[in-house]
Amino acid sequence: GENVEQHPSTLSVQEGDSAVIKCTYSDSASNYFPWYKQELGKGPQLIIDIRSNVGEKKDQRIAVTLNKTAKHFSLHITETQPEDSAVYFCAASLGTDKLIFGTGTRLQVFP
Amino acid sequence: DAGVIQSPRHEVTEMGQEVTLRCKPISGHNSLFWYRQTMMRGLELLIYFNNNVPIDDSGMPEDRFSAKMPNASFSTLKIQPSEPRDSAVYFCASSLGTGGEQYFGPGTRLTVT
């Protein structure tokens, strides 16, 4: 079955710097790659997603890139702010409802 | 919109007791998911339903776990008997259509002593 690896497990950046989180997946048939943000005491919330027919997608300070050949995708956050501090999860899906999540990255943005 | 509603938010129980977690999905959503989150294993899909029918229960750890969805607005996850290793945060999520965005509830923190 599908397996998703995520790195790094923790990431500390200064406010205003960029943050990059990387994920790799094992099943080349996966075609949907969402990113979720989980704040303390809350459930994960979708922040951006990308499908396999697109190489890059942007939404304000957040972007996701996908390399199907290498089977990896990345989350880029620019101009980080303290409110970006949270745990971020990548996930992969074969186009069904079933998501396989990565292990999460704890991002800390220091003012 | 109230979002996905889960109850209770916190549950503390003794080993061997039955535990029932409840979920009300977002109105109109036709897929419902139960996840378990622990430090060791991360976020795991236990089971999901589509139009009230269980589609994939391969993540249910063992026979002690069972889930039902009697109608489109309610689902339960039951653990009987509970064990300390079941301690985790259990999330319910719902979505509209196949492959749609999953909306997570606030979770139920279960502690089994």
Coordinates of C-alpha atoms in Angstrom, one line a residue:
Chain A
G1 CA 0.0 0.0 0.0
E2 CA 0.9 3.7 -0.1
N3 CA 3.5 5.0 2.3
V4 CA 4.2 8.7 2.9
E5 CA 7.4 10.0 4.5
Q6 CA 7.7 13.5 5.8
H7 CA 10.7 15.6 6.7
P8 CA 11.8 17.3 8.8
S9 CA 9.9 16.3 12.0
T10 CA 10.6 19.8 13.5
L11 CA 11.4 23.1 11.9
S12 CA 12.3 26.4 13.6
V13 CA 12.5 29.6 11.6
Q14 CA 12.6 33.3 12.3
E15 CA 9.6 35.4 11.5
G16 CA 9.8 36.5 7.9
D17 CA 11.9 33.6 6.7
S18 CA 10.7 30.8 4.5
A19 CA 9.9 27.3 5.6
V20 CA 9.9 24.2 3.4
I21 CA 8.5 20.8 4.3
K22 CA 9.1 17.8 2.0
C23 CA 7.2 14.5 1.5
T24 CA 7.8 11.4 -0.6
Y25 CA 5.2 8.8 -1.5
S26 CA 5.6 5.2 -2.7
D27 CA 2.7 4.5 -5.0
S28 CA 3.1 6.2 -8.4
A29 CA -0.7 5.9 -9.0
S30 CA -1.3 8.4 -6.2
N31 CA -2.9 11.5 -7.7
Y32 CA -4.1 13.8 -4.9
F33 CA -1.8 15.5 -2.4
P34 CA -3.3 17.7 0.3
W35 CA -1.6 19.5 3.2
Y36 CA -3.2 19.9 6.5
K37 CA -2.4 22.3 9.4
Q38 CA -3.1 21.3 13.0
E39 CA -3.1 23.8 15.7
L40 CA -2.9 22.8 19.4
G41 CA -6.1 21.1 20.6
K42 CA -7.8 21.2 17.3
G43 CA -8.4 18.9 14.3
P44 CA -6.3 19.1 11.1
Q45 CA -7.5 21.7 8.6
L46 CA -6.8 21.7 4.9
I47 CA -4.6 24.6 3.8
I48 CA -3.8 23.6 0.2
D49 CA -3.9 20.6 -2.1
I50 CA -2.5 19.6 -5.5
R51 CA -3.5 17.0 -8.1
S52 CA -1.1 15.0 -10.2
N53 CA -1.9 17.0 -13.4
V54 CA -0.4 20.1 -11.9
G55 CA 3.2 20.8 -11.0
E56 CA 2.7 23.8 -8.7
K57 CA -0.1 25.6 -6.9
K58 CA 0.0 28.9 -4.9
D59 CA -2.3 30.5 -2.5
Q60 CA -0.9 33.8 -1.1
R61 CA 2.1 32.9 1.1
I62 CA 1.6 29.1 0.6
A63 CA 2.7 27.0 -2.3
V64 CA 2.9 23.3 -3.1
T65 CA 5.1 21.7 -5.7
L66 CA 4.9 18.2 -7.1
N67 CA 7.5 16.1 -8.8
K68 CA 5.8 13.0 -10.1
T69 CA 8.9 11.5 -11.5
A70 CA 10.7 11.6 -8.2
K71 CA 7.5 11.0 -6.3
H72 CA 7.8 13.9 -3.9
F73 CA 6.0 17.0 -3.1
S74 CA 6.8 20.0 -0.9
L75 CA 5.0 22.8 1.0
H76 CA 6.6 26.2 0.9
I77 CA 5.6 29.0 3.3
T78 CA 7.0 32.4 2.6
E79 CA 7.2 35.4 5.0
T80 CA 6.4 33.2 7.9
Q81 CA 4.4 34.7 10.8
P82 CA 4.0 33.4 14.4
E83 CA 0.5 32.3 13.6
D84 CA 2.0 29.8 11.2
S85 CA 3.3 27.8 14.1
A86 CA 1.5 24.5 14.1
V87 CA 2.0 20.9 13.0
Y88 CA 1.7 20.3 9.3
F89 CA 0.8 17.0 7.7
C90 CA 1.1 16.0 4.1
A91 CA -1.0 13.2 2.7
A92 CA -1.5 11.2 -0.5
S93 CA -4.4 9.5 -2.1
L94 CA -5.2 7.3 -5.1
G95 CA -8.1 9.4 -5.9
T96 CA -10.5 7.7 -3.5
D97 CA -11.5 9.0 -0.1
K98 CA -8.6 7.2 1.6
L99 CA -5.8 9.6 2.7
I100 CA -2.4 8.3 3.9
F101 CA -0.8 10.9 6.1
G102 CA 2.8 11.7 6.7
T103 CA 4.2 11.8 10.3
G104 CA 3.9 15.5 10.6
T105 CA 6.3 18.5 10.9
R106 CA 6.1 20.8 14.0
L107 CA 6.9 24.3 12.7
Q108 CA 7.9 27.0 15.2
V109 CA 8.1 30.6 14.0
F110 CA 10.0 32.8 16.4
P111 CA 9.2 36.5 16.5
Chain B
D1 CA -22.1 26.1 10.0
A2 CA -21.4 24.1 13.2
G3 CA -18.7 21.9 11.5
V4 CA -18.1 18.3 12.6
I5 CA -19.3 17.7 16.1
Q6 CA -17.7 15.1 18.4
S7 CA -18.6 14.0 21.9
P8 CA -17.3 13.7 24.4
R9 CA -14.3 16.0 24.1
H10 CA -12.5 14.1 26.8
E11 CA -13.0 10.6 28.2
V12 CA -11.2 8.9 31.0
T13 CA -12.1 5.3 31.7
E14 CA -10.7 2.2 33.3
M15 CA -9.3 -0.7 31.4
G16 CA -12.0 -3.2 30.5
Q17 CA -14.8 -0.6 30.3
E18 CA -16.8 0.0 27.1
V19 CA -16.2 3.4 25.4
T20 CA -18.4 5.0 22.8
L21 CA -17.3 8.0 20.8
R22 CA -19.9 10.0 18.8
C23 CA -19.8 12.0 15.7
K24 CA -22.2 14.3 13.8
P25 CA -20.8 15.1 10.3
I26 CA -21.5 18.3 8.4
S27 CA -25.0 18.3 7.0
G28 CA -25.0 17.2 3.4
H29 CA -21.6 15.4 3.5
N30 CA -21.8 11.8 2.4
S31 CA -18.4 10.4 3.6
L32 CA -17.4 10.0 7.2
F33 CA -14.0 9.0 8.5
W34 CA -12.7 7.9 11.9
Y35 CA -9.0 8.6 12.6
R36 CA -6.8 7.9 15.6
Q37 CA -3.8 10.1 16.5
T38 CA -0.9 9.1 18.7
M39 CA 2.7 10.3 19.1
M40 CA 4.0 6.9 18.1
R41 CA 1.8 6.1 15.1
G42 CA 0.7 9.6 13.9
L43 CA -2.7 10.0 12.2
E44 CA -4.2 6.7 11.2
L45 CA -7.4 6.1 9.3
L46 CA -9.5 3.5 11.2
I47 CA -12.6 3.2 9.0
Y48 CA -14.6 5.3 6.6
F49 CA -18.2 5.3 5.4
N50 CA -19.7 6.5 2.1
N51 CA -23.5 7.0 2.1
N52 CA -23.6 5.3 5.5
V53 CA -22.0 2.1 4.2
P54 CA -18.6 1.1 5.5
I55 CA -16.1 1.1 2.6
D56 CA -12.7 0.4 4.2
D57 CA -12.2 -0.9 7.7
S58 CA -8.7 -2.2 7.2
G59 CA -7.4 0.3 9.8
M60 CA -9.5 -1.0 12.6
P61 CA -6.9 -2.4 15.0
E62 CA -8.8 -5.4 16.2
D63 CA -12.2 -6.9 17.0
R64 CA -12.5 -4.7 20.1
F65 CA -13.2 -1.8 17.8
S66 CA -16.4 -1.4 16.0
A67 CA -18.1 1.5 14.1
K68 CA -21.6 2.2 13.0
M69 CA -23.4 4.8 10.9
P70 CA -27.1 4.3 11.3
N71 CA -28.0 7.4 9.4
A72 CA -26.4 10.3 7.5
S73 CA -26.1 12.5 10.6
F74 CA -24.6 10.2 13.2
S75 CA -21.8 7.7 13.7
T76 CA -20.3 5.9 16.7
L77 CA -16.9 4.3 17.3
K78 CA -17.0 1.8 20.1
I79 CA -14.2 0.1 22.0
Q80 CA -15.1 -2.9 24.1
P81 CA -13.2 -3.8 26.2
S82 CA -10.8 -0.8 26.3
E83 CA -7.1 -1.1 27.0
P84 CA -4.5 1.4 28.0
R85 CA -2.9 1.2 24.6
D86 CA -6.1 2.6 23.1
S87 CA -5.3 6.0 24.7
A88 CA -5.2 8.5 21.9
V89 CA -7.1 11.4 20.3
Y90 CA -9.8 10.1 18.0
F91 CA -10.9 12.4 15.2
C92 CA -14.0 12.2 13.1
A93 CA -14.0 13.9 9.6
S94 CA -16.5 14.3 6.9
S95 CA -16.4 15.2 3.2
L96 CA -18.7 15.8 0.2
G97 CA -18.2 13.5 -2.7
T98 CA -15.3 11.2 -3.5
G99 CA -11.9 12.7 -2.9
G100 CA -13.3 16.0 -1.5
E101 CA -11.8 18.1 1.3
Q102 CA -12.1 16.3 4.6
Y103 CA -13.3 18.5 7.5
F104 CA -12.1 17.3 10.9
G105 CA -13.9 17.6 14.2
P106 CA -12.2 18.8 17.4
G107 CA -11.4 15.2 18.5
T108 CA -12.0 13.1 21.6
R109 CA -9.1 12.6 23.9
L110 CA -9.4 9.1 25.3
T111 CA -7.4 8.0 28.3
V112 CA -7.7 4.4 29.5
T113 CA -6.1 3.8 32.9

